[in-house]
PDB file of C-alpha atoms in Angstrom:
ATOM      1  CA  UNK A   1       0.000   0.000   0.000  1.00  0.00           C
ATOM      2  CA  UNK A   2       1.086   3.767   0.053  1.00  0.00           C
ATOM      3  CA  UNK A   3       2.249   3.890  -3.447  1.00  0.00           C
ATOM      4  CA  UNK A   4       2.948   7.274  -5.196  1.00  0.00           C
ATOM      5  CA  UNK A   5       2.852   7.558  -8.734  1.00  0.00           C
ATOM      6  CA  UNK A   6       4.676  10.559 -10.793  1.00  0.00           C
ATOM      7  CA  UNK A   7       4.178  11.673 -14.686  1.00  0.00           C
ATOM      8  CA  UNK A   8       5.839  12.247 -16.267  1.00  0.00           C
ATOM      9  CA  UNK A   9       9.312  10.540 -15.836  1.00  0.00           C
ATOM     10  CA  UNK A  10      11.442  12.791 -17.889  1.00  0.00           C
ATOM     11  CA  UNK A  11      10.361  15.595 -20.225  1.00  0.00           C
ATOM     12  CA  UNK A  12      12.538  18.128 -22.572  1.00  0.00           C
ATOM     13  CA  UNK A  13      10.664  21.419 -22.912  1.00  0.00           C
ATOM     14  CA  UNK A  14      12.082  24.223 -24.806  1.00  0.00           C
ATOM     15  CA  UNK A  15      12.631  27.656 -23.142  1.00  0.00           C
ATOM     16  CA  UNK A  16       9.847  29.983 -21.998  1.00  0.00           C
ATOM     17  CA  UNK A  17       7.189  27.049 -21.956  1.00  0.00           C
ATOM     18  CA  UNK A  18       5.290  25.646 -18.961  1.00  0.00           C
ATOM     19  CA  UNK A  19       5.738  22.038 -17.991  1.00  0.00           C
ATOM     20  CA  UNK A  20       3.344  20.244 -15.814  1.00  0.00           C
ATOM     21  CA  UNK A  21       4.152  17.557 -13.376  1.00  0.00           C
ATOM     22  CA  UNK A  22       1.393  15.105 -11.889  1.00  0.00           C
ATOM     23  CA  UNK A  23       1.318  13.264  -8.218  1.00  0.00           C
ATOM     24  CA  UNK A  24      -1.157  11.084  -7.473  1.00  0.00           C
ATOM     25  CA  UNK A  25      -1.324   8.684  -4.598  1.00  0.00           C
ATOM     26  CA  UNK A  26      -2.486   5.403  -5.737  1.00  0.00           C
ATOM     27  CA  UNK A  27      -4.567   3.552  -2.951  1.00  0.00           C
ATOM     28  CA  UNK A  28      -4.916   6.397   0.186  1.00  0.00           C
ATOM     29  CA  UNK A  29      -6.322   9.841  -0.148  1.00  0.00           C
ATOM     30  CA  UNK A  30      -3.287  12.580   0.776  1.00  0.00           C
ATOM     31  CA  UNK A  31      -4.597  15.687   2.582  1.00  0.00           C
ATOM     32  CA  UNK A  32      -0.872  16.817   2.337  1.00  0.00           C
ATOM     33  CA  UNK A  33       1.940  16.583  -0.642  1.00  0.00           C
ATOM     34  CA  UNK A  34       5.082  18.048  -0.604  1.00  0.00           C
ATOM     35  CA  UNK A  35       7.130  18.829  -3.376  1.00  0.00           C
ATOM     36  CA  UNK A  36      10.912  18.500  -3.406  1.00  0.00           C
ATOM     37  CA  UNK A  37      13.658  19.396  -5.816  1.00  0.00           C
ATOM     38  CA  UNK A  38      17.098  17.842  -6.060  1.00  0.00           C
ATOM     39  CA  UNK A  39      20.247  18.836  -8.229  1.00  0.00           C
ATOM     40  CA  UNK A  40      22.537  16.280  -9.295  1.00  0.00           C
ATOM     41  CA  UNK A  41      24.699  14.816  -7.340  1.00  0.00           C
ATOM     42  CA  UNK A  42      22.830  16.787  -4.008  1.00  0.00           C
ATOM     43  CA  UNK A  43      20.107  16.531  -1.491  1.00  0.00           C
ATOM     44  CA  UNK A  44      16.524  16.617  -1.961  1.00  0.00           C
ATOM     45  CA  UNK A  45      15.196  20.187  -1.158  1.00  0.00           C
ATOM     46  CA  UNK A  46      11.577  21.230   0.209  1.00  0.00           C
ATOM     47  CA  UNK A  47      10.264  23.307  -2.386  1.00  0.00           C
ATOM     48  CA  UNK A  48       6.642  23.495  -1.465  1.00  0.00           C
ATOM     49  CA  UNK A  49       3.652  22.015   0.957  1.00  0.00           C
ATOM     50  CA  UNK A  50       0.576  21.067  -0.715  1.00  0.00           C
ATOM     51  CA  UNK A  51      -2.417  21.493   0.936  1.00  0.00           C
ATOM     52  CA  UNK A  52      -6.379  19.944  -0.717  1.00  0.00           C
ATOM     53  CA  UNK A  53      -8.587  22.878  -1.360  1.00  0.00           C
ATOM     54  CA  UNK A  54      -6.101  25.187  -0.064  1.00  0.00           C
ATOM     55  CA  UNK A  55      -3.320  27.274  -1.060  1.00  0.00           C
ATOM     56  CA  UNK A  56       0.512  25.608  -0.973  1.00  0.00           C
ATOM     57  CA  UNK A  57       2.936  26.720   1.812  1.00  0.00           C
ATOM     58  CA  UNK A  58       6.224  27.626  -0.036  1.00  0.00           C
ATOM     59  CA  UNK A  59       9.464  27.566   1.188  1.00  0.00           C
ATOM     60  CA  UNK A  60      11.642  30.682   1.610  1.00  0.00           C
ATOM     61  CA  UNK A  61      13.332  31.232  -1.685  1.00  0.00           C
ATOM     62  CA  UNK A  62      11.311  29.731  -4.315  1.00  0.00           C
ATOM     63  CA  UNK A  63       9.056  31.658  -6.580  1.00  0.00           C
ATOM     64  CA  UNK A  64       5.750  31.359  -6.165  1.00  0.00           C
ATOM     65  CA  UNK A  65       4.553  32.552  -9.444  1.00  0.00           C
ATOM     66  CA  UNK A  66       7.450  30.246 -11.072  1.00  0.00           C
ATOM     67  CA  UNK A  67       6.015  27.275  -9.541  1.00  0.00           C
ATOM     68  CA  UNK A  68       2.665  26.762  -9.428  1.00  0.00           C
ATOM     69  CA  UNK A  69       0.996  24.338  -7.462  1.00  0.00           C
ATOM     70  CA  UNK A  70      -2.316  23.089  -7.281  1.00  0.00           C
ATOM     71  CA  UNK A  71      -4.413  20.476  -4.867  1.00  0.00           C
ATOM     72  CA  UNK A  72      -7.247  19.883  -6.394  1.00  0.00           C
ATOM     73  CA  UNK A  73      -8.456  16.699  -5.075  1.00  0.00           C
ATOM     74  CA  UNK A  74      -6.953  13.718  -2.152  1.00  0.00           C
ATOM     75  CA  UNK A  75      -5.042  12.024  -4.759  1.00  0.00           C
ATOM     76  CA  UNK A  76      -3.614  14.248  -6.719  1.00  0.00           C
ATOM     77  CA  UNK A  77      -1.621  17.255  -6.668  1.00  0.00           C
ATOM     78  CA  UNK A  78       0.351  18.840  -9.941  1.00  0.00           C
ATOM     79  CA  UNK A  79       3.196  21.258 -10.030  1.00  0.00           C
ATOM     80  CA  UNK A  80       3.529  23.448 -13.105  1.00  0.00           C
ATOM     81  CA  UNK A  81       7.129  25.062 -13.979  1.00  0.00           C
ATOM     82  CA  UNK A  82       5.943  28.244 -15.802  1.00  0.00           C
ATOM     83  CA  UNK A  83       8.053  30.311 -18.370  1.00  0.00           C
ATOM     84  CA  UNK A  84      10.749  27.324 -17.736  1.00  0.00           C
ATOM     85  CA  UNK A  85      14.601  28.566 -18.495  1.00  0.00           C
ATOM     86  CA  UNK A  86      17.432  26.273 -18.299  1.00  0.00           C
ATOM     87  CA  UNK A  87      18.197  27.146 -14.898  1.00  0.00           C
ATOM     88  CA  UNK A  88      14.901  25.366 -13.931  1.00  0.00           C
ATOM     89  CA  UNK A  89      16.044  21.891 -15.171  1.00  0.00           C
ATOM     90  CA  UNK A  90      16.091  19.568 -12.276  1.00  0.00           C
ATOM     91  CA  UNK A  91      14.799  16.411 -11.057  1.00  0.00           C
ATOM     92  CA  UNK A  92      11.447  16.564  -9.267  1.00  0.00           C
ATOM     93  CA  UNK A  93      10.151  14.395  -6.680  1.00  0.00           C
ATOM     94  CA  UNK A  94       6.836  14.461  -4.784  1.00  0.00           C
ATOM     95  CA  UNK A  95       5.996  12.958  -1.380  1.00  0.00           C
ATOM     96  CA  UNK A  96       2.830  12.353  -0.081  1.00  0.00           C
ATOM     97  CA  UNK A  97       1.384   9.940   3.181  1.00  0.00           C
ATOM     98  CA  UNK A  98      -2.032   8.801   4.229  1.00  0.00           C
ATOM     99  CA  UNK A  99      -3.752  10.133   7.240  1.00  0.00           C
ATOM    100  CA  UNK A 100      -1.505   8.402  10.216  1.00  0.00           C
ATOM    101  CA  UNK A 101       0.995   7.976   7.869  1.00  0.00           C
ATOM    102  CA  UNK A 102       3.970   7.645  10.335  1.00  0.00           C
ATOM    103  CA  UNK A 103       3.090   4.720  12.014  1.00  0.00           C
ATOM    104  CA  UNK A 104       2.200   2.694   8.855  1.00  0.00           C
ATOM    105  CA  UNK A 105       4.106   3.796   5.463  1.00  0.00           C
ATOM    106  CA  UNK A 106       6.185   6.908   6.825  1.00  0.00           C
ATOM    107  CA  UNK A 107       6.220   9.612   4.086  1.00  0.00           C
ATOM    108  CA  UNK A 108       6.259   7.754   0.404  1.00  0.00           C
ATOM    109  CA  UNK A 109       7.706   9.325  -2.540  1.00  0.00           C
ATOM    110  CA  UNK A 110       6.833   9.157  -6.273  1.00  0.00           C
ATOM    111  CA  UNK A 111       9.475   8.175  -8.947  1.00  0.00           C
ATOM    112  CA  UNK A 112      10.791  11.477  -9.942  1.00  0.00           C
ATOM    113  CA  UNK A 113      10.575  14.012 -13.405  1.00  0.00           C
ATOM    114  CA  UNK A 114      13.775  14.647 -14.603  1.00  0.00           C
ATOM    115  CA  UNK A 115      13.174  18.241 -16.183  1.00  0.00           C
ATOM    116  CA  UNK A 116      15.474  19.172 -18.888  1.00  0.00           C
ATOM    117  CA  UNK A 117      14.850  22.922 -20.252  1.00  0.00           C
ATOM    118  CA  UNK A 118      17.093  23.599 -23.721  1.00  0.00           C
TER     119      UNK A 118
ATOM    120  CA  UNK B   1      14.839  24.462  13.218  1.00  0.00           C
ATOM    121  CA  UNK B   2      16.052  21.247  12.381  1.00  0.00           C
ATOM    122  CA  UNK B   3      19.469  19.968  10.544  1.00  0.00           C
ATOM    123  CA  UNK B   4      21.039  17.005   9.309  1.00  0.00           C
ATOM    124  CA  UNK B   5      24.635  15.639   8.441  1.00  0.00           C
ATOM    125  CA  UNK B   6      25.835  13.101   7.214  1.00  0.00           C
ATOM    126  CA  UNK B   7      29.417  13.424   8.232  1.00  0.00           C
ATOM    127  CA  UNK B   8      30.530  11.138   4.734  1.00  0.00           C
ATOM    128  CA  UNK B   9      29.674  11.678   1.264  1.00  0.00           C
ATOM    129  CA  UNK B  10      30.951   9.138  -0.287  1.00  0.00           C
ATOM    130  CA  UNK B  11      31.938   5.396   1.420  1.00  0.00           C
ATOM    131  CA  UNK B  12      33.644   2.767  -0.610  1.00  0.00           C
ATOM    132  CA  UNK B  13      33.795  -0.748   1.080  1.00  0.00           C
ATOM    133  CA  UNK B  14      34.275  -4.208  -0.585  1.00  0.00           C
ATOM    134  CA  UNK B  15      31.465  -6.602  -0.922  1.00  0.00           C
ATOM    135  CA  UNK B  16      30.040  -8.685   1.941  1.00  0.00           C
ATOM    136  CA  UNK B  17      32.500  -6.398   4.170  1.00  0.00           C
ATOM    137  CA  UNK B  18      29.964  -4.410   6.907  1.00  0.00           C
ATOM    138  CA  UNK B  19      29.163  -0.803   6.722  1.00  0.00           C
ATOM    139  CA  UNK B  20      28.222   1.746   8.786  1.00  0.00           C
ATOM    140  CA  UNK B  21      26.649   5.330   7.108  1.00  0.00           C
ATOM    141  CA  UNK B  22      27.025   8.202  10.122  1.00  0.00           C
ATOM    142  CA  UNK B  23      24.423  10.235  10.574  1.00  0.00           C
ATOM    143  CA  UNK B  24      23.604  13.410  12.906  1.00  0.00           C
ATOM    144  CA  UNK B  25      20.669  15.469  13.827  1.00  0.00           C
ATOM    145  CA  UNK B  26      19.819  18.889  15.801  1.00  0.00           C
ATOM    146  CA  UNK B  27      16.692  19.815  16.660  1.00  0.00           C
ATOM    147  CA  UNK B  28      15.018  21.301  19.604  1.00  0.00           C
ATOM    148  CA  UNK B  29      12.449  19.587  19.549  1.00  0.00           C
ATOM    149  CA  UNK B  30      11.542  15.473  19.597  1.00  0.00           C
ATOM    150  CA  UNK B  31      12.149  14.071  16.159  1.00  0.00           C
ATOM    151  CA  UNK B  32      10.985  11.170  14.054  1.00  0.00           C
ATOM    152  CA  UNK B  33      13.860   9.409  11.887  1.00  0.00           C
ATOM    153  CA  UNK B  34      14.678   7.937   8.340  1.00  0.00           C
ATOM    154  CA  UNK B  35      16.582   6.201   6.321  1.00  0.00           C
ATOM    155  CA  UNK B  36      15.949   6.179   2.541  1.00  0.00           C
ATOM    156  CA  UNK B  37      18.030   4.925  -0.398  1.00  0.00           C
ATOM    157  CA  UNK B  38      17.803   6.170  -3.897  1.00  0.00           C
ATOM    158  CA  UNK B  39      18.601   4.531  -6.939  1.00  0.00           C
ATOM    159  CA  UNK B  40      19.902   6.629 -10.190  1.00  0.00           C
ATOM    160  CA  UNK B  41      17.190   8.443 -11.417  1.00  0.00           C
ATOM    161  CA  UNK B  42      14.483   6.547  -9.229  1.00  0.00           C
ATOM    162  CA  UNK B  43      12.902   8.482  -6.207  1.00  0.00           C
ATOM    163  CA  UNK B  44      13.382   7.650  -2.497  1.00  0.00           C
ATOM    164  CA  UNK B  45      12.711   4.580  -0.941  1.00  0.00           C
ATOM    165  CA  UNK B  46      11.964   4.118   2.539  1.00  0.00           C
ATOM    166  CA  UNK B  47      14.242   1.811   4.064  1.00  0.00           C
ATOM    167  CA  UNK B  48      13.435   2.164   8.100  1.00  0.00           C
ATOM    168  CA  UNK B  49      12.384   4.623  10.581  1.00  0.00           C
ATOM    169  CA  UNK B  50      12.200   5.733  13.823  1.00  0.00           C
ATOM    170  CA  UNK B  51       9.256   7.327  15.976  1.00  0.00           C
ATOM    171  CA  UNK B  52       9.687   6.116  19.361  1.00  0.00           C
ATOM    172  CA  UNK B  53      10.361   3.009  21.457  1.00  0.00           C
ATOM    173  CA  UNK B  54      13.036   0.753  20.997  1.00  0.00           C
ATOM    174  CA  UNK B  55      16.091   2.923  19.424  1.00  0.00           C
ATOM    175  CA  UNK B  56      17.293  -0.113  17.464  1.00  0.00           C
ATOM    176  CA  UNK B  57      15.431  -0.128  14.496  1.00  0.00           C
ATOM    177  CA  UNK B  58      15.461  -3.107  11.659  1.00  0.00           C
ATOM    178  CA  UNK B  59      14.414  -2.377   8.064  1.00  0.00           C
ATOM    179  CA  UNK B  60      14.525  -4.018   4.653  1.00  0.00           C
ATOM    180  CA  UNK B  61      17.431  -5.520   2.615  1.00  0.00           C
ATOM    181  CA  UNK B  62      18.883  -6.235   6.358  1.00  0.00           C
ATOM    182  CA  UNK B  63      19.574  -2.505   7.223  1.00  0.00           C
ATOM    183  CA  UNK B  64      19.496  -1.404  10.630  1.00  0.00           C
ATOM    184  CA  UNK B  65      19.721   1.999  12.294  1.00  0.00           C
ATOM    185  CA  UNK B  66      20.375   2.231  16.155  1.00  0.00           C
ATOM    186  CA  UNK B  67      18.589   6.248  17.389  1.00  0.00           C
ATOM    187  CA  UNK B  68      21.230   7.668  19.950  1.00  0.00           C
ATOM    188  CA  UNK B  69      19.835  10.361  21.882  1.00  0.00           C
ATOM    189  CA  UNK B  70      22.905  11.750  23.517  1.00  0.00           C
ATOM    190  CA  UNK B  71      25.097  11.687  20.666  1.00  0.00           C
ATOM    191  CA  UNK B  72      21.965  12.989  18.872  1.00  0.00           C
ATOM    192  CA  UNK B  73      22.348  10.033  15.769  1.00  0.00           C
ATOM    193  CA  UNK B  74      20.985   7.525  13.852  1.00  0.00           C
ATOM    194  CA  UNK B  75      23.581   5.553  12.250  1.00  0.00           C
ATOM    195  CA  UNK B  76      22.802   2.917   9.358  1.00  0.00           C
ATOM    196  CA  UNK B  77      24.692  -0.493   9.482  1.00  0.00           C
ATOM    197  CA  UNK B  78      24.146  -3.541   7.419  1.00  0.00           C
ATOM    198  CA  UNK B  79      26.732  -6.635   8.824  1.00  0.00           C
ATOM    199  CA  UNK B  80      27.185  -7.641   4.857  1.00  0.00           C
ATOM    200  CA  UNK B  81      27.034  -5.284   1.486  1.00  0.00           C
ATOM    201  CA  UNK B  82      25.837  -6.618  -1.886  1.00  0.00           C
ATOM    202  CA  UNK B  83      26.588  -5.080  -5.338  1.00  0.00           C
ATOM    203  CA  UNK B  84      23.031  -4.285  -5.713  1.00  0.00           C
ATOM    204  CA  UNK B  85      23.309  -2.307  -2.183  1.00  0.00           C
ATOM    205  CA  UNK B  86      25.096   0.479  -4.046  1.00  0.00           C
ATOM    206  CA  UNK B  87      22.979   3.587  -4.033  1.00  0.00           C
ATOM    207  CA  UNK B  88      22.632   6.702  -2.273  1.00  0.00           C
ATOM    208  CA  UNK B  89      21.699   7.272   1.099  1.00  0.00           C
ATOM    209  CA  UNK B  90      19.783   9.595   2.695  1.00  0.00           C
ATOM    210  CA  UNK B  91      18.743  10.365   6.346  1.00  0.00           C
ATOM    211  CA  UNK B  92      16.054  12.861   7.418  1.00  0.00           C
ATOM    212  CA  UNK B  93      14.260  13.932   9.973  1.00  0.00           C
ATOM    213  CA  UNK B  94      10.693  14.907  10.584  1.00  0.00           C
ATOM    214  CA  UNK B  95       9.190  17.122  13.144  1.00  0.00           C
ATOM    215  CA  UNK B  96       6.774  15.124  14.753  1.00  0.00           C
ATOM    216  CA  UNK B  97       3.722  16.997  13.513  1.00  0.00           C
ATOM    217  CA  UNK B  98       1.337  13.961  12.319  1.00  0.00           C
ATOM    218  CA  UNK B  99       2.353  14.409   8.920  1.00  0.00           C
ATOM    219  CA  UNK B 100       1.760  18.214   8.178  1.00  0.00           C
ATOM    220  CA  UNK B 101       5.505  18.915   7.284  1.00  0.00           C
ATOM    221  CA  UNK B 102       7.988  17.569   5.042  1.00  0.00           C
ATOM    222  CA  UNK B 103      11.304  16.058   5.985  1.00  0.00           C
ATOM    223  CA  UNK B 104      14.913  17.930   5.762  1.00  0.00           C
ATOM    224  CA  UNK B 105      17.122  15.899   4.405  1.00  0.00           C
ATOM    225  CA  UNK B 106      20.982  15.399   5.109  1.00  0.00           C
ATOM    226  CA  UNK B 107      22.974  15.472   1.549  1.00  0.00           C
ATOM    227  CA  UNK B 108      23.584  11.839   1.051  1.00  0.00           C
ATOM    228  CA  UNK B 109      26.249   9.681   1.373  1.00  0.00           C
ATOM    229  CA  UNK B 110      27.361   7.265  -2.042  1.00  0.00           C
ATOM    230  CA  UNK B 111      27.510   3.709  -0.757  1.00  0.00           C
ATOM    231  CA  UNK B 112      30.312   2.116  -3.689  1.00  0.00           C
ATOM    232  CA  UNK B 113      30.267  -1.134  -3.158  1.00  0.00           C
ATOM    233  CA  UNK B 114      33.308  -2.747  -4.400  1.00  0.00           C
ATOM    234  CA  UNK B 115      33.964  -6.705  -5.997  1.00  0.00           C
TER     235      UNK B 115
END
């Protein structure tokens, strides 16, 4: 149980588009997602808190406006990279856990977007 | 505010030879513990935790993690390394908040596991 999928896997997008990322958890409803962002070769930063039918809590230094993210419903939660420049390309990861979660599945991540911006 | 470190970033040791990946914590407040491995170009896979009660903690693939208040750590061990075990590690650490907040992660330490 507790599985996490992510879409895509990879994607190329071309400067100054918008890219959007998908999280949805599989077999529990997730009140909460969180979305993470990881260079190469380097830790896994907190980027953002998602919250169902409420706005995301972002962390100090990213761009709201850059990253949009949206909660729509208990399973799934998308993060959109608007007017994408190469500095944006990164790999992705979402996290999400069922209600109790920490007893049970602790928090379970999805596979990862590799974003590549050319 | 919390903090992690994982005192080596990379660790080389020869197969079926045991390993030990250091990890430290601060917090000022009670914390909940992980482990998690990632594979290249995978996500993060839980491989144990720690919330409360007994501070040795067994996961999968025969990893353990023993929770050391004093020293404020939670070292992974594993008495015998595989080829497949190579991979990078991460600990974290969550504040206790049932869930509401995401984990900050140490930077990872390269397990090379060597024939």
């Amino acid at each position: 149980g507790a599985v996490v999928s992510q879409h895509p896997s990879w994607v190329i997008c071309k400067s100054g588009t918008s890219v959007k990322i998908e999280c949805r958890s599989l077999d529990f409803q997730a009140t909460t997602m969180f979305w993470y962002r990881q260079f190469p070769k380097q830790s896994l930063m907190l980027m953002a808190t998602s919250n169902e039918g409420s706005k995301a809590t972002y962390e100090q230094g990213v761009e709201k406006d850059k990253f949009l993210i949206n909660h729509a419903s208990l399973t799934l939660s998308t993060l959109t990279v608007t007017s994408a420049h190469p500095e944006d390309s990164s790999f992705y990861i979402c996290s999400a856990s069922p209600g109790g979660f920490v007893f049970n599945y602790g928090y379970t991540f999805g596979s990862g977007t590799r974003l590549t911006v050319v | 505010a919390q903090s992690v470190t994982q005192l080596d970033s990379q660790v080389p040791v020869f197969e079926e030879a045991p390993v030990e990946l250091r990890c430290n914590y601060s917090s000022s407040v009670s914390v909940y513990l992980f482990w998690y491995v990632q594979y290249p170009n995978q996500g993060l896979q839980l491989l144990l935790k720690y919330l409360s009660g007994s501070t040795l903690v067994k996961g999968i693939n025969g990893f353990e993690a023993e929770f050391n208040k004093s020293q404020t750590s939670f070292h992974l061990r594993k008495p015998s390394v595989h080829i497949s075990d190579t991979a990078e590690y991460f600990c974290a650490v969550s504040d206790p908040g049932g869930g509401a907040d995401g984990l900050t992660f140490g930077k990872g330490t390269h397990l090379i596991i060597q024939p």
